Structures are given as C-alpha cells and as structure tokens.
CSV table of C-alpha atoms and ligand atoms in Angstrom, one decimal:
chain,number,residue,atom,x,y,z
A,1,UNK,CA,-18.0,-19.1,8.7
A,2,UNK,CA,-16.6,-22.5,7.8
A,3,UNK,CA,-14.4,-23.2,10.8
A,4,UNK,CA,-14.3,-24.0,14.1
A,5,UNK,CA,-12.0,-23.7,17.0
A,6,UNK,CA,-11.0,-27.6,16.7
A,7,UNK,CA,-9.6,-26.4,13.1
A,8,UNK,CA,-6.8,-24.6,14.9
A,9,UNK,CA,-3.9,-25.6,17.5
A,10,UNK,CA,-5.3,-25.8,21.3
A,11,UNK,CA,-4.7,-22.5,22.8
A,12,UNK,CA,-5.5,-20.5,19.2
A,13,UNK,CA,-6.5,-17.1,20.4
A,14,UNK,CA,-9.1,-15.4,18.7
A,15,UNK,CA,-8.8,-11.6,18.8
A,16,UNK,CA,-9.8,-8.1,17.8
A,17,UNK,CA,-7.5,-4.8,16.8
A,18,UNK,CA,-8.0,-1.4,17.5
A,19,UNK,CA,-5.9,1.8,18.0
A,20,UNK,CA,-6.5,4.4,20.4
A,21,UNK,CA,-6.7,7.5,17.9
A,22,UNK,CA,-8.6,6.0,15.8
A,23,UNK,CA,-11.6,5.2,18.1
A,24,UNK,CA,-11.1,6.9,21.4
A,25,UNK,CA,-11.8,10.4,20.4
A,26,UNK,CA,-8.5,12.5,21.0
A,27,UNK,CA,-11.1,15.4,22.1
A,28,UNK,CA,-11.7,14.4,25.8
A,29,UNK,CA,-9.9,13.4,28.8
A,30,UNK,CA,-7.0,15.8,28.8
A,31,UNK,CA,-5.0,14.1,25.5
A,32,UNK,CA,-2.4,16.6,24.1
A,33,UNK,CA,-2.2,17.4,20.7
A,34,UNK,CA,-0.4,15.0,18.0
A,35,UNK,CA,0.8,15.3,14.8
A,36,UNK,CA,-2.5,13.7,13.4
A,37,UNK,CA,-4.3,16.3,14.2
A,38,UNK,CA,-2.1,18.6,13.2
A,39,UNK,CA,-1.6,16.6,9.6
A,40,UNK,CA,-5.5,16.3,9.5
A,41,UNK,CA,-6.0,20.2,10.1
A,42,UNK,CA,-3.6,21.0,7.2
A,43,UNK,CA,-5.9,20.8,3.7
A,44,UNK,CA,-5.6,18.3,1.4
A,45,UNK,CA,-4.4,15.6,3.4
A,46,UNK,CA,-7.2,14.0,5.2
A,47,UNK,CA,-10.6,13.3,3.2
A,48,UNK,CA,-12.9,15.7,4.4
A,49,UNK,CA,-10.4,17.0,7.2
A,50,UNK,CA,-11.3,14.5,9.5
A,51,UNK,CA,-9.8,14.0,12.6
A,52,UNK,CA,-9.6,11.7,15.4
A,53,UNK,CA,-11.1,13.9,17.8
A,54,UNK,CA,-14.4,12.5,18.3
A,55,UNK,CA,-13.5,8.7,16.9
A,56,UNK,CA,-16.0,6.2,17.9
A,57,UNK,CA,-15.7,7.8,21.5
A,58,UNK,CA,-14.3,5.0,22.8
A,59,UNK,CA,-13.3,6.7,25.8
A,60,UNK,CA,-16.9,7.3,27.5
A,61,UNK,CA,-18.1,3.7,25.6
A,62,UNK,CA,-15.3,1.2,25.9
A,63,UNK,CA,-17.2,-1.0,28.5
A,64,UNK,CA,-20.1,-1.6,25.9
A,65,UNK,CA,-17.5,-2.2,23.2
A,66,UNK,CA,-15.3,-4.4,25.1
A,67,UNK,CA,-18.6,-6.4,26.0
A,68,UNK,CA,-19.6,-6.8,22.7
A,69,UNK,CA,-16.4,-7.8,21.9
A,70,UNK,CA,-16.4,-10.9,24.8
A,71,UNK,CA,-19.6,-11.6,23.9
A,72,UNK,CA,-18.5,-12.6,20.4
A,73,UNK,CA,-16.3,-15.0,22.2
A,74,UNK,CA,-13.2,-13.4,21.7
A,75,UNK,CA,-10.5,-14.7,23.3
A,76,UNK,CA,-7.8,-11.7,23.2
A,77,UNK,CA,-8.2,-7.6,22.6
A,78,UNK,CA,-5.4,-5.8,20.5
A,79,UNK,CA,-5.3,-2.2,21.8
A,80,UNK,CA,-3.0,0.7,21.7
A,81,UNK,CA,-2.2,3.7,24.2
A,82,UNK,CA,-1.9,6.8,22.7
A,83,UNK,CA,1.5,8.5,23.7
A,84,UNK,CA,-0.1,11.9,24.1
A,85,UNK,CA,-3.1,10.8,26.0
A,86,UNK,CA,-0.2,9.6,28.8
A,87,UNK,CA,2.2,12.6,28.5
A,88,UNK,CA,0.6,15.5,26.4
A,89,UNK,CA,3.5,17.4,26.3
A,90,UNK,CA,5.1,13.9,25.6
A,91,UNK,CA,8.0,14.1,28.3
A,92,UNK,CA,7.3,15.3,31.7
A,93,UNK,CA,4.1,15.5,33.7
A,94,UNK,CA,1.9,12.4,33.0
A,95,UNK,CA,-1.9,13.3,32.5
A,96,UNK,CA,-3.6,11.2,35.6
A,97,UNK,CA,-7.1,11.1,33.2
A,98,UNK,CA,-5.3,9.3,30.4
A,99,UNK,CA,-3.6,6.8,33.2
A,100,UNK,CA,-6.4,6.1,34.8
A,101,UNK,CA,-7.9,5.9,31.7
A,102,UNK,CA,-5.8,2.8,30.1
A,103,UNK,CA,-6.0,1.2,34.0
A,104,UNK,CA,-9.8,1.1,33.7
A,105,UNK,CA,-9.7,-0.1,30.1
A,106,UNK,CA,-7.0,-3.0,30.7
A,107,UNK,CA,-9.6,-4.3,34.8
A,108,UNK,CA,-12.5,-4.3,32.0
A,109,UNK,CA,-10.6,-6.5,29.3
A,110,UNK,CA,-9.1,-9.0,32.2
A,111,UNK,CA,-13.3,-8.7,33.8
A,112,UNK,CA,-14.7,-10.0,30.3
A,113,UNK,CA,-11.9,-13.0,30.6
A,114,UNK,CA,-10.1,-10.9,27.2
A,115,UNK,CA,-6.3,-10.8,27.2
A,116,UNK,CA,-4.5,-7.7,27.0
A,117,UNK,CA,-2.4,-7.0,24.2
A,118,UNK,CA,-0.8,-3.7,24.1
A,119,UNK,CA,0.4,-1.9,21.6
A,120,UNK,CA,2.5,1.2,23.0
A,121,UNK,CA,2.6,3.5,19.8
A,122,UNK,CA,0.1,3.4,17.3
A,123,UNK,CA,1.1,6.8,15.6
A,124,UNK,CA,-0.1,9.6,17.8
A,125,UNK,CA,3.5,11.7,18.1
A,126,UNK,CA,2.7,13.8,20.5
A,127,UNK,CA,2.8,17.3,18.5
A,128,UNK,CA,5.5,18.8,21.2
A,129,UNK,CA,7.7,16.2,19.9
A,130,UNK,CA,7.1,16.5,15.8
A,131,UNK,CA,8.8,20.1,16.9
A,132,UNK,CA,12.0,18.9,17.7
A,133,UNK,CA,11.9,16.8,14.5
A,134,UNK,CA,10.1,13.4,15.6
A,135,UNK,CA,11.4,10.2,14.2
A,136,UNK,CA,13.9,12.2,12.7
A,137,UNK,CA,15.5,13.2,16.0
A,138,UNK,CA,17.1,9.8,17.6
A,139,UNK,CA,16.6,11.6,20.8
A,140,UNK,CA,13.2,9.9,20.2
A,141,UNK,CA,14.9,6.2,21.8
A,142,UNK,CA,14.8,7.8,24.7
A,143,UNK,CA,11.7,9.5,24.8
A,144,UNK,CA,10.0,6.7,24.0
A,145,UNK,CA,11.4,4.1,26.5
A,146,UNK,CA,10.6,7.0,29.2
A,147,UNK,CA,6.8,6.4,28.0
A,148,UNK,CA,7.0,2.9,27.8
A,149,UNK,CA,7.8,3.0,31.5
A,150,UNK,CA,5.6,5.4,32.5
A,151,UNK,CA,2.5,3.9,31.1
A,152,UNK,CA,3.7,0.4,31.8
A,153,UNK,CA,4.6,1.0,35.5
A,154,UNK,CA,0.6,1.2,35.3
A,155,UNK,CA,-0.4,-1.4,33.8
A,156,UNK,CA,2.3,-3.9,32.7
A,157,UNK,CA,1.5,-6.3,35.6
A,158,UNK,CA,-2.2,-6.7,33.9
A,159,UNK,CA,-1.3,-7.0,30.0
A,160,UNK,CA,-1.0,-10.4,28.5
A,161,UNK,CA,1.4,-9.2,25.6
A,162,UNK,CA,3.0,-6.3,24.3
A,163,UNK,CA,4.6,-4.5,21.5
A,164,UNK,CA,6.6,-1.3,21.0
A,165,UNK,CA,5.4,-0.3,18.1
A,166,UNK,CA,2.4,-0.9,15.3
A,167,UNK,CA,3.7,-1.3,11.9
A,168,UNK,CA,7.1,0.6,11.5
A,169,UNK,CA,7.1,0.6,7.9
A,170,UNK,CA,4.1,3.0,8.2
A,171,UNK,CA,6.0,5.3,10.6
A,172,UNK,CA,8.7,5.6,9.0
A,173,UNK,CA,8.1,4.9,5.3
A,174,UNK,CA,4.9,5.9,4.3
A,175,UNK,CA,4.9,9.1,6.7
A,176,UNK,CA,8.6,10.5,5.7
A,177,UNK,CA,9.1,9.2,1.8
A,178,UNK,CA,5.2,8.8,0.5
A,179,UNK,CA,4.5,11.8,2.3
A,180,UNK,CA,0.7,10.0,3.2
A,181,UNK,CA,0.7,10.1,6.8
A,182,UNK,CA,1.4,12.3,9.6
A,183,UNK,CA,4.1,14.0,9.0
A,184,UNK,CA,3.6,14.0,5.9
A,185,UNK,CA,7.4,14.4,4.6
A,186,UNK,CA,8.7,13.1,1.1
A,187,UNK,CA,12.4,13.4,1.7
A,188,UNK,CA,14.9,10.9,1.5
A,189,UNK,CA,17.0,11.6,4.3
A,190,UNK,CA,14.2,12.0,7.0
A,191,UNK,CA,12.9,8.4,6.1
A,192,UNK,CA,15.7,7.0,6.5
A,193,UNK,CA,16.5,8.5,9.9
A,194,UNK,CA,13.1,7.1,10.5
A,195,UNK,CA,13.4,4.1,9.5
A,196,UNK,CA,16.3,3.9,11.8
A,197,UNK,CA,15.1,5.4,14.9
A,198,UNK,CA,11.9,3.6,15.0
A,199,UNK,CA,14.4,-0.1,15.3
A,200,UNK,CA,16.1,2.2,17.9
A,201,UNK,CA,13.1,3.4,19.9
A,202,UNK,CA,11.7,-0.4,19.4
A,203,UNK,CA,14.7,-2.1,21.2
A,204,UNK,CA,14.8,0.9,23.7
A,205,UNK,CA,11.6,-0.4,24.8
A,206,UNK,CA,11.7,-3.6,25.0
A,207,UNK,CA,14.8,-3.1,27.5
A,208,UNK,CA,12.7,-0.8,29.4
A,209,UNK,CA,9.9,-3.4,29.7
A,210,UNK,CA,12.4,-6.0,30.6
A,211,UNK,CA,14.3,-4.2,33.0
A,212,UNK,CA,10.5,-3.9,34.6
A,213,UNK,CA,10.2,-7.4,34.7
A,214,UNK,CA,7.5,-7.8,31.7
A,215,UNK,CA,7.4,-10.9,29.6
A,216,UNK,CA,5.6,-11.8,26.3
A,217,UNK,CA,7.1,-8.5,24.8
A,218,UNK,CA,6.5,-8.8,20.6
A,219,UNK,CA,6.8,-6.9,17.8
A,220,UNK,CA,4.2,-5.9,15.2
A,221,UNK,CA,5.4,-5.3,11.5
A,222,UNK,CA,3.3,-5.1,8.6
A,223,UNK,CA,3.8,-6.9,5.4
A,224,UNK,CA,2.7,-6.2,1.5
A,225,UNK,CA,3.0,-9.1,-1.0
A,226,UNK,CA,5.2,-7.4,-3.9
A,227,UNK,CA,4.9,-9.0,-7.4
A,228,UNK,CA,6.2,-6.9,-10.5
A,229,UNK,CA,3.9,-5.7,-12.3
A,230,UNK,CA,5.1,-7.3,-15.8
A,231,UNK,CA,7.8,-10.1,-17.0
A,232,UNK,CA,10.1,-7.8,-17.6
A,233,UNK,CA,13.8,-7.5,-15.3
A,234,UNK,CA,13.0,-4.0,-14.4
A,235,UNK,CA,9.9,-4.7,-13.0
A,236,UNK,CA,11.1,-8.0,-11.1
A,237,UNK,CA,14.0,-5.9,-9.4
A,238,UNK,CA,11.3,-3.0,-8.6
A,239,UNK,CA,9.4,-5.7,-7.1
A,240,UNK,CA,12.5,-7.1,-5.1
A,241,UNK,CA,13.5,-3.4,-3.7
A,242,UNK,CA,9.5,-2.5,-2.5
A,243,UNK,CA,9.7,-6.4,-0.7
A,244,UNK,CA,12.9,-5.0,0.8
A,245,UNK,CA,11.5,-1.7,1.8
A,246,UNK,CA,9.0,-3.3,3.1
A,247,UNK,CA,9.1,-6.6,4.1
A,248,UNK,CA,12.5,-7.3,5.2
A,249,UNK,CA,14.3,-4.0,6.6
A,250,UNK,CA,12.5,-4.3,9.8
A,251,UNK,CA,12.5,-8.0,10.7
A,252,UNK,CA,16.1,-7.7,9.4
A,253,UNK,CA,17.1,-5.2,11.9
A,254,UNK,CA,15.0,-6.9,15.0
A,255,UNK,CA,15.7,-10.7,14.3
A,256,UNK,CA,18.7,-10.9,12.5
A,257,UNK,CA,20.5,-7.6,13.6
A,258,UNK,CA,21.5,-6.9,10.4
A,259,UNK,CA,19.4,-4.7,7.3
A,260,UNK,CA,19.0,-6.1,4.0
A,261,UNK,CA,21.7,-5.4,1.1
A,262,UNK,CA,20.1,-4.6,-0.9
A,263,UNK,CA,17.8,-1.7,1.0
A,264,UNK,CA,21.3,-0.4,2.6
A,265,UNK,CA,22.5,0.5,-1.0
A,266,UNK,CA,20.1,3.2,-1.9
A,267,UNK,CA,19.4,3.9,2.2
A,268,UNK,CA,22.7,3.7,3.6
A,269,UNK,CA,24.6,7.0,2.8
A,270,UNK,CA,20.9,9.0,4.6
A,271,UNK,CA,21.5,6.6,7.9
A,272,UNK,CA,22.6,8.6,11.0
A,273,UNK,CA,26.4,8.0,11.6
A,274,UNK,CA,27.4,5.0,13.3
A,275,UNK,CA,24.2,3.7,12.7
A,276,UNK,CA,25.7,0.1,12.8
A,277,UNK,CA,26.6,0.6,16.6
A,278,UNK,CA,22.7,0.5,17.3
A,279,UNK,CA,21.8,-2.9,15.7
A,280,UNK,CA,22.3,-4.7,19.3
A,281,UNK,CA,19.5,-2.6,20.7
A,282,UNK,CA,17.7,-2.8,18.2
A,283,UNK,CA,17.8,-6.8,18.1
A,284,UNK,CA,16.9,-7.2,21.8
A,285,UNK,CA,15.5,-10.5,22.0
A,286,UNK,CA,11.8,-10.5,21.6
A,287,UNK,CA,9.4,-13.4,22.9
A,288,UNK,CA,6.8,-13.7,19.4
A,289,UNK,CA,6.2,-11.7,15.9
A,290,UNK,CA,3.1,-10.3,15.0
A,291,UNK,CA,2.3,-9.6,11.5
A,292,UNK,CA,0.0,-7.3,9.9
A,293,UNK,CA,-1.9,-8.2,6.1
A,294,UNK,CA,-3.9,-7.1,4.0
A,295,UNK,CA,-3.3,-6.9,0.2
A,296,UNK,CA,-0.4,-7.5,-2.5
A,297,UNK,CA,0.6,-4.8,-5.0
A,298,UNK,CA,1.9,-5.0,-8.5
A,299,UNK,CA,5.1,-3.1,-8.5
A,300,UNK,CA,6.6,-1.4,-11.8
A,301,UNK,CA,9.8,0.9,-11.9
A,302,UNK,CA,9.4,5.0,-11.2
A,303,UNK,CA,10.6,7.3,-14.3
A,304,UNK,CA,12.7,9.4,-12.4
A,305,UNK,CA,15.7,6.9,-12.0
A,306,UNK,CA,15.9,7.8,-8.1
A,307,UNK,CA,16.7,5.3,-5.8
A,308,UNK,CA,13.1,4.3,-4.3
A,309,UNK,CA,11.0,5.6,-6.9
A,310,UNK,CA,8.6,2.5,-7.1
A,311,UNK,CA,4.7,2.7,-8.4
A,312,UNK,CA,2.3,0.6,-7.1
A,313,UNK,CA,-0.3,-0.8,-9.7
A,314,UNK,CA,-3.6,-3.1,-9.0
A,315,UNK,CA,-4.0,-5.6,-10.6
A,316,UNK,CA,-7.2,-7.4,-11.6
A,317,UNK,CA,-8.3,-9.4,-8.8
A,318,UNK,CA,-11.1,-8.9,-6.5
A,319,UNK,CA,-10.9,-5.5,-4.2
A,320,UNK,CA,-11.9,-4.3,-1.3
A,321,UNK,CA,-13.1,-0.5,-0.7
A,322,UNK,CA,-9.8,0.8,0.2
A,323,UNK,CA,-9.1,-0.5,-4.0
A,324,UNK,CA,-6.8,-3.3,-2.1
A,325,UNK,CA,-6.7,-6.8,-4.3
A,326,UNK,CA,-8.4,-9.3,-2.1
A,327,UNK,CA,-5.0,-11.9,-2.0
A,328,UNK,CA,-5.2,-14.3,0.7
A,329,UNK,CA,-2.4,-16.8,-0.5
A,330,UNK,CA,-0.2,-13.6,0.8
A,331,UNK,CA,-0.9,-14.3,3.9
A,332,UNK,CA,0.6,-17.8,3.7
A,333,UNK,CA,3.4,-16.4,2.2
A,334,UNK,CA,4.4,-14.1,4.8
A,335,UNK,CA,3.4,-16.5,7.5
A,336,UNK,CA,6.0,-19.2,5.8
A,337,UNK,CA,8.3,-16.7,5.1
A,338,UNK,CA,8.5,-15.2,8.9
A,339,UNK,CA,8.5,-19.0,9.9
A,340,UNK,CA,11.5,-19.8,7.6
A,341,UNK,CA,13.9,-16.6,7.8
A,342,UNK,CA,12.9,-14.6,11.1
A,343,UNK,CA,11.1,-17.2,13.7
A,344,UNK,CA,13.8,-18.8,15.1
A,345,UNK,CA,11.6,-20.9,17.9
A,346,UNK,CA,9.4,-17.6,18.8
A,347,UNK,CA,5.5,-17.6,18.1
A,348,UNK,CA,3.6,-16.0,16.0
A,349,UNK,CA,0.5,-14.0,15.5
A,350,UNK,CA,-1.7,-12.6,12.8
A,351,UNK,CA,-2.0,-9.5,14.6
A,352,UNK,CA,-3.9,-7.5,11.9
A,353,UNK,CA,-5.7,-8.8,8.9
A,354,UNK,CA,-9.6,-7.9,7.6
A,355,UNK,CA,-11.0,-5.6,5.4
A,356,UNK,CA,-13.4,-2.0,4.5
A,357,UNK,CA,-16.6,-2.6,3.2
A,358,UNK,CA,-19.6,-0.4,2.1
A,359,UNK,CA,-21.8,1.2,5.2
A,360,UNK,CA,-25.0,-0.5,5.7
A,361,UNK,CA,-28.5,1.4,5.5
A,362,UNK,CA,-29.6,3.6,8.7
A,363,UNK,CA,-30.3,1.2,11.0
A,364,UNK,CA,-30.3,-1.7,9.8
A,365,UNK,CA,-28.0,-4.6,10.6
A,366,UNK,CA,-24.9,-4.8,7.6
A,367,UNK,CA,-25.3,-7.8,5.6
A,368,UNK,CA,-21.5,-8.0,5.1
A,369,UNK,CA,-20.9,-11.2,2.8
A,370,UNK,CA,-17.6,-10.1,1.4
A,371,UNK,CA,-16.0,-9.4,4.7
A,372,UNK,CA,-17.1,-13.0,6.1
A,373,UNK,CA,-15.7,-14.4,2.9
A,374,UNK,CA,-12.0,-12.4,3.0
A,375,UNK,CA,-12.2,-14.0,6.7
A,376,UNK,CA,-12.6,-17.2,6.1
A,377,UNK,CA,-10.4,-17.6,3.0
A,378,UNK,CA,-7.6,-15.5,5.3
A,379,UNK,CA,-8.5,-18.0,8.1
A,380,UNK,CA,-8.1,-20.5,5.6
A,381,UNK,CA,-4.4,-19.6,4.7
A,382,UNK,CA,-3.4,-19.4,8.5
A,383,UNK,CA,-4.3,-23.0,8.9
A,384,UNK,CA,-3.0,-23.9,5.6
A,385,UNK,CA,0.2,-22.5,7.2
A,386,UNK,CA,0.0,-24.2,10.5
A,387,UNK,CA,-0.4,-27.3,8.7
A,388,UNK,CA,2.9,-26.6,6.7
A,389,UNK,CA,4.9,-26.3,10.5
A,390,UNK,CA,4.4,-22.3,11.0
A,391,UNK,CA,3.8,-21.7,14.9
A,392,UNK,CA,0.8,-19.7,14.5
A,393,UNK,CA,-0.5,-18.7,17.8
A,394,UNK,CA,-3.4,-16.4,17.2
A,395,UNK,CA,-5.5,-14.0,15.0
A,396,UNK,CA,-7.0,-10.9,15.4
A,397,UNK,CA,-9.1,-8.9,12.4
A,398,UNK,CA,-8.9,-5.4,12.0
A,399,UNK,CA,-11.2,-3.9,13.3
A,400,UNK,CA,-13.7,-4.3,16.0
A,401,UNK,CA,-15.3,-1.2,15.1
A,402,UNK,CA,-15.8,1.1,12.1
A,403,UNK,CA,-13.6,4.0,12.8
A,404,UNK,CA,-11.2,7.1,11.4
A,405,UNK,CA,-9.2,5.4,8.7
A,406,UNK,CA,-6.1,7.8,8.7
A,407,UNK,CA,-6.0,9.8,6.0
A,408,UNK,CA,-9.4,8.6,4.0
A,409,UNK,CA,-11.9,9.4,7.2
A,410,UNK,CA,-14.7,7.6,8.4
A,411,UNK,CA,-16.1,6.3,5.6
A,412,UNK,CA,-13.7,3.1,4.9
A,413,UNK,CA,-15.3,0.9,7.6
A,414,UNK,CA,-13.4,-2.2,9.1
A,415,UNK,CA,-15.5,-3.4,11.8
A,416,UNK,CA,-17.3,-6.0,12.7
A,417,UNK,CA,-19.2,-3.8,14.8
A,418,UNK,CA,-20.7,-0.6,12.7
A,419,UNK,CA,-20.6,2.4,14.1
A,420,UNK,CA,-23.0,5.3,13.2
A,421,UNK,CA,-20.9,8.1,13.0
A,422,UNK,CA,-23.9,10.6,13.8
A,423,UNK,CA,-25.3,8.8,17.2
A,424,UNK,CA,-21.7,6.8,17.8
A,425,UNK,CA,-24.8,3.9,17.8
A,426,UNK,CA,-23.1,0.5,17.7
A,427,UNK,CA,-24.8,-2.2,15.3
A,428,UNK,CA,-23.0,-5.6,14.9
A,429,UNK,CA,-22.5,-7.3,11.7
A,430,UNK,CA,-23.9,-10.4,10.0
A,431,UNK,CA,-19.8,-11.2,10.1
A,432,UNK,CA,-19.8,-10.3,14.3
A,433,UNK,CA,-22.9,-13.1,13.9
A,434,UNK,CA,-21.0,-15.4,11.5
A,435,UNK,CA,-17.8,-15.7,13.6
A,436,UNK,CA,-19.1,-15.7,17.2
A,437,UNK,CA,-21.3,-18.6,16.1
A,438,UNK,CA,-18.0,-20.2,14.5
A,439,UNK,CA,-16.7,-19.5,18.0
A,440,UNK,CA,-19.1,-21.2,20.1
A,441,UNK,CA,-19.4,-24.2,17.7
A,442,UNK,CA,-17.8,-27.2,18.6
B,1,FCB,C1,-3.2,-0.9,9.2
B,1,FCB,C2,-3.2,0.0,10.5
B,1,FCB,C3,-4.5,0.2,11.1
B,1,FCB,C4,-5.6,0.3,10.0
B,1,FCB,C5,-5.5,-0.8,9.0
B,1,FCB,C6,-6.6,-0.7,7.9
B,1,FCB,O1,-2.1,-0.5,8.5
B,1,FCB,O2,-2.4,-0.6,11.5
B,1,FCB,O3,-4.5,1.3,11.9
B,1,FCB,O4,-5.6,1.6,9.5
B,1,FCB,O5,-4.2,-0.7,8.4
C-alpha cells in the first residue's frame, strides 16, 4: 500500500471493525434469541436463510483473531456487544457466559497492546423486546441505558472508546421504511418512531456512561454520498431529501439538537408527541464522531408521489460485489462536511470504511488487488482531508474477517482475514500483507 504511518497525524490509530452477530456465532454461550434470527428464519428475507448462529465463531476463536489482528500492527479493535448475549430476555437477569464473555475479549485486546472500542448495539434486539414493539416503543431509552450499564459496569474501566449505537440510519431507516433488515417493516409511522427513539436511546446512554464516570464516549453514524441521478429539479430535490434522510437527521439531532427542515416536513406529523422535549437528551455532549462509508448512490424521484419514496440508481463507476460504486472522493466529502457543520472541536474517526470482494480458491491465500486499491485511494481521501484542517483521528476498515453480511449471507466477504465457512479456517489476505507491511514501514 502506498503509505506509511509518517503520512498521517502522530497518534493516527489504525483499526479493525467487527460486530458481534455477525462473527460470534449467536448459537453458543447462552445468547437469547434476536430479531435477526427471527428475520433470517422468515423466507425470503435472508439469501439462503442464513443466520448468525454459527458466524465465524468468534466466540471459541477470538484469541487467534485478535492476534492476527495485533500482529497486522493494528493499533485499535472496533467491536460490538450483542444486547442479547448480556440479557437474553433483554431486561432482567444478565447471562454470566455472555459477561464473562466480553470481559475475556476486552483482557485479550488490552494483552495484544489493541484499544478497545465498543460499540454497545450493533442490531441484535433482543427478540423479547421486538414483542413489545422495539424501536417503536420509546420505552426502549430505558431499556437500553439499563444495558449500557449492565455491560459497562463490566467492562467500561478497560474500553478505550465507546459508542451507543452503530449506524442509526440502518436501525431505524432501512429496518422500518425499506423493510431490508430486521424487522423488516415498511411503514411510515414505525420509522419515524424509530428514527426518534434510536436519538433517545443514544443520549440515554451516553448519560448512563457518564453518570459511570466513562470518557471518550462517541457516536457512530453512517453516511451515503447522494447525487441525483439526472439534471433535472426533481432529481436534485430527491437527491437533497435521501442526503437529509440520511446524512443529516442524525448528526442533526446529536450535535446540533435540532432535525433538519426539510426531513421534519414529510417526518414530522409520524414523530411521537412532544417529541421536541427529547432533543436535550438526545444532544448530550459527546467527546468524537465516528463515521461509517462506503459508496454514493444516484438518487431519482419514486412514482408514487409519497413523501420518501426515493429510488436508488448506480451509476457507471467501478463496483464492488455488494453492486456499490467504488467513490472515494465521498469520503472527503463527508469528512469535510462533518468537520464544517457537526465537529465543533471534537475528533473524528473513520470508524467503518472497506469493501466485499470475490472468495479466493480452497486454500489458497486471496490475491485481493481491488480491496488494497479501494484502501488506499480511501486512505488517500482521509489524508487529503487532514490536509484541508479535518481532525481525523483514526481509521478502521470493515472488516477483519469475512463474515454474515445481514441479509445477503456469507458470501459478500469484507475481510482482510478470509474465513472458510466450512472449517471456520482463517487465511489472511494479500491486503492483511499489504497494509501490515505499510504499518511497519517507516
Ligand atoms: C455497515 C455495517 C456493517 C457491515 C458493513 C458492510 O453498514 O455497519 O455491519 O454490514 O456495512
């Protein structure tokens, strides 16, 4: 790769992203059930009707992982802790496995010399929860802060960051209005309950984490570059509302208190009542931003005329296997952006950025050019950014391993590190090569 460490400010952390249902392997240790698997077991939704129950069975293997991940020279670990693994009926009686399980896992990291970064909630509802209506119910605040504490009264003195919660947009948007992940809803209403409560349950734990004492407490949002998909004004105002949707409702609420116009129009009249009386919780002062890219969509007008009926197009450069346009200047962009409108003094991290390539032959080691290219030209952006004033403070690339890609199964592969599904065999990458000899280079 075409960098070093002396490209980037002292102190640039270099860092891997994982989640816990999506490598642990839901199956063992006393886990409840979540609304994964019960989305996976319905058909249709999940290629194959795969599940996370087996994953990369991370759970029995995470000390060889994490030490393939230190000795790539990683300087930092992104992991999440899976709600139901702590509390399977998620409230009450904490499962001691799934404690002791994250307490283990955090000793390793800090024994390799990586740096925790937790992620509470990386979309593993606990099934007992979906029930009583899940991110619909704003009971969920509540719920959620009493897990924060539980799991963090473990292990908060070790972690070296943490965030609430991964990627709201996808919790809330893309599981209740696209109807593509777990709970699979398309209704108006729900989503924007859920786009509500999961501000709400954010804030709530951030004052739980606080009131513990913790420090270096972020948030993680993901971000989309929107262009319209022609010249025309429809397209450009379609394009505006999906950036809204997306990009600016949730750093809205969190940094500036306040949700876009423009979203609040078509959103407002589904809010909970009193919704407004929520927005100082939900801004509770965070310590950094962590942002989460990967691609840029074209964006035309829907046919219906609804408020929120958008269509994504592709457009004609490069893609990766997930059919995502390879776009790195995004990146800048958001990074820029974030600095501009949102940053306000506080840090900020790449917390999320790589991309799915094709599996490699039995055996052999993946010759994976085009991942170690979207690196470097992504890695490339992040610099370009730093040098333009952003206070970029680390990276980490999705993922360290292959593993269950929501709803399209195990066969989009992310890692660095492949995993053979079959013999859960690990095999690094010529890109695991590639950047832990950019790492070591002086
Ligand atoms: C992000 C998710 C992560 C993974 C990557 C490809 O949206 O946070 O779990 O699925 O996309």
């Amino acid at each position: 790769m075409d960098f070093s460490r002396t490209d980037f400010p002292p102190g640039f952390l270099f860092g891997a992203a994982t989640s816990s249902y999506q490598i642990e392997g839901h199956g063992v240790g006393g886990a409840g059930s979540t609304h994964w698997d019960d989305f996976a077991a319905t058909p249709g939704n999940v290629v194959r009707g795969e599940s996370g129950r087996r994953a990369c069975d991370h759970y029995q293997r995470y000390e060889e992982d994490l030490d393939l991940a230190a000795a790539m020279g990683l300087d930092a670990y992104r992991f999440s802790t899976s709600w139901a693994r702590v509390l399977p009926e998620g409230r009450g009686t904490p499962n001691p496995e799934g404690l002791d399980f994250y307490d283990r896992l955090v000793d390793a990291m800090l024994a390799r010399g990586l740096k925790p970064f937790a992620t509470l909630y990386h979309w593993e509802l606990p099934s007992p929860l979906a029930d009583l209506g899940g991110w619909r119910n704003r009971d969920i605040a509540g719920w959620f802060a009493d897990f924060t504490a539980v799991i963090m009264e473990r292990i908060g003195d070790r972690v070296h960051a943490a965030a609430p919660i991964n990627e709201p947009w996808c919790v809330a948007w893309l599981s209740h209005f696209l109807g593509l992940h777990a709970p699979g809803l398309r209704d108006i209403r729900a989503a924007a309950r859920a786009m509500h409560h999961v501000g709400l349950a954010h804030g709530r734990a951030i004052q739980a984490m606080r009131a513990m004492g913790m420090t270096n407490l972020g948030c993680v949002t993901n971000h989309e570059f929107a262009a319209p998909v022609d010249d025309t004004a429809e397209a450009a105002a379609a394009a505006e509302l999906y950036d809204g949707i997306y990009n600016r409702w949730f750093l809205g609420g969190i940094r500036n208190g306040e949700y876009p116009a423009d979203v609040l129009a078509g959103l407002g009249r589904h809010l909970p009542e009193g919704w407004q009386n929520d927005m100082a919780t939900i801004s509770e002062p965070v310590d950094w931003l962590g942002l989460n890219y990967y691609t840029r969509k074209l964006i035309a007008p829907g046919q219906s005329g609804l408020w929120g009926d958008l269509r994504e197009h592709v457009g004609d450069l490069p893609q990766t296997t997930m059919g995502w346009e390879i776009f790195p200047e995004g990146l800048y962009h958001f990074l820029t952006r974030v600095q501009a409108d949102y940053a306000r003094g506080l840090p900020i991290y790449v917390t999320e950025n790589g991309m799915s390539a094709d599996a490699p032959v039995h055996g052999a080691q993946q010759a994976d050019p085009d991942r170690i290219a979207y690196l470097e030209s992504h890695l490339g952006q992040v610099r370009r950014a730093v040098a333009e004033g952003a206070d970029v403070r680390g990276y980490f690339i999705w993922s360290l391993l292959d593993n269950y890609e929501w709803a399209l199964g195990y066969d989009k592969r992310f890692g660095l590190i492949h995993v053979d599904f079959e013999t859960l065999e690990r095999t690094p990458k010529a890109s695991y090569d590639a950047l832990k000899s950019a790492l070591s280079r002086s």
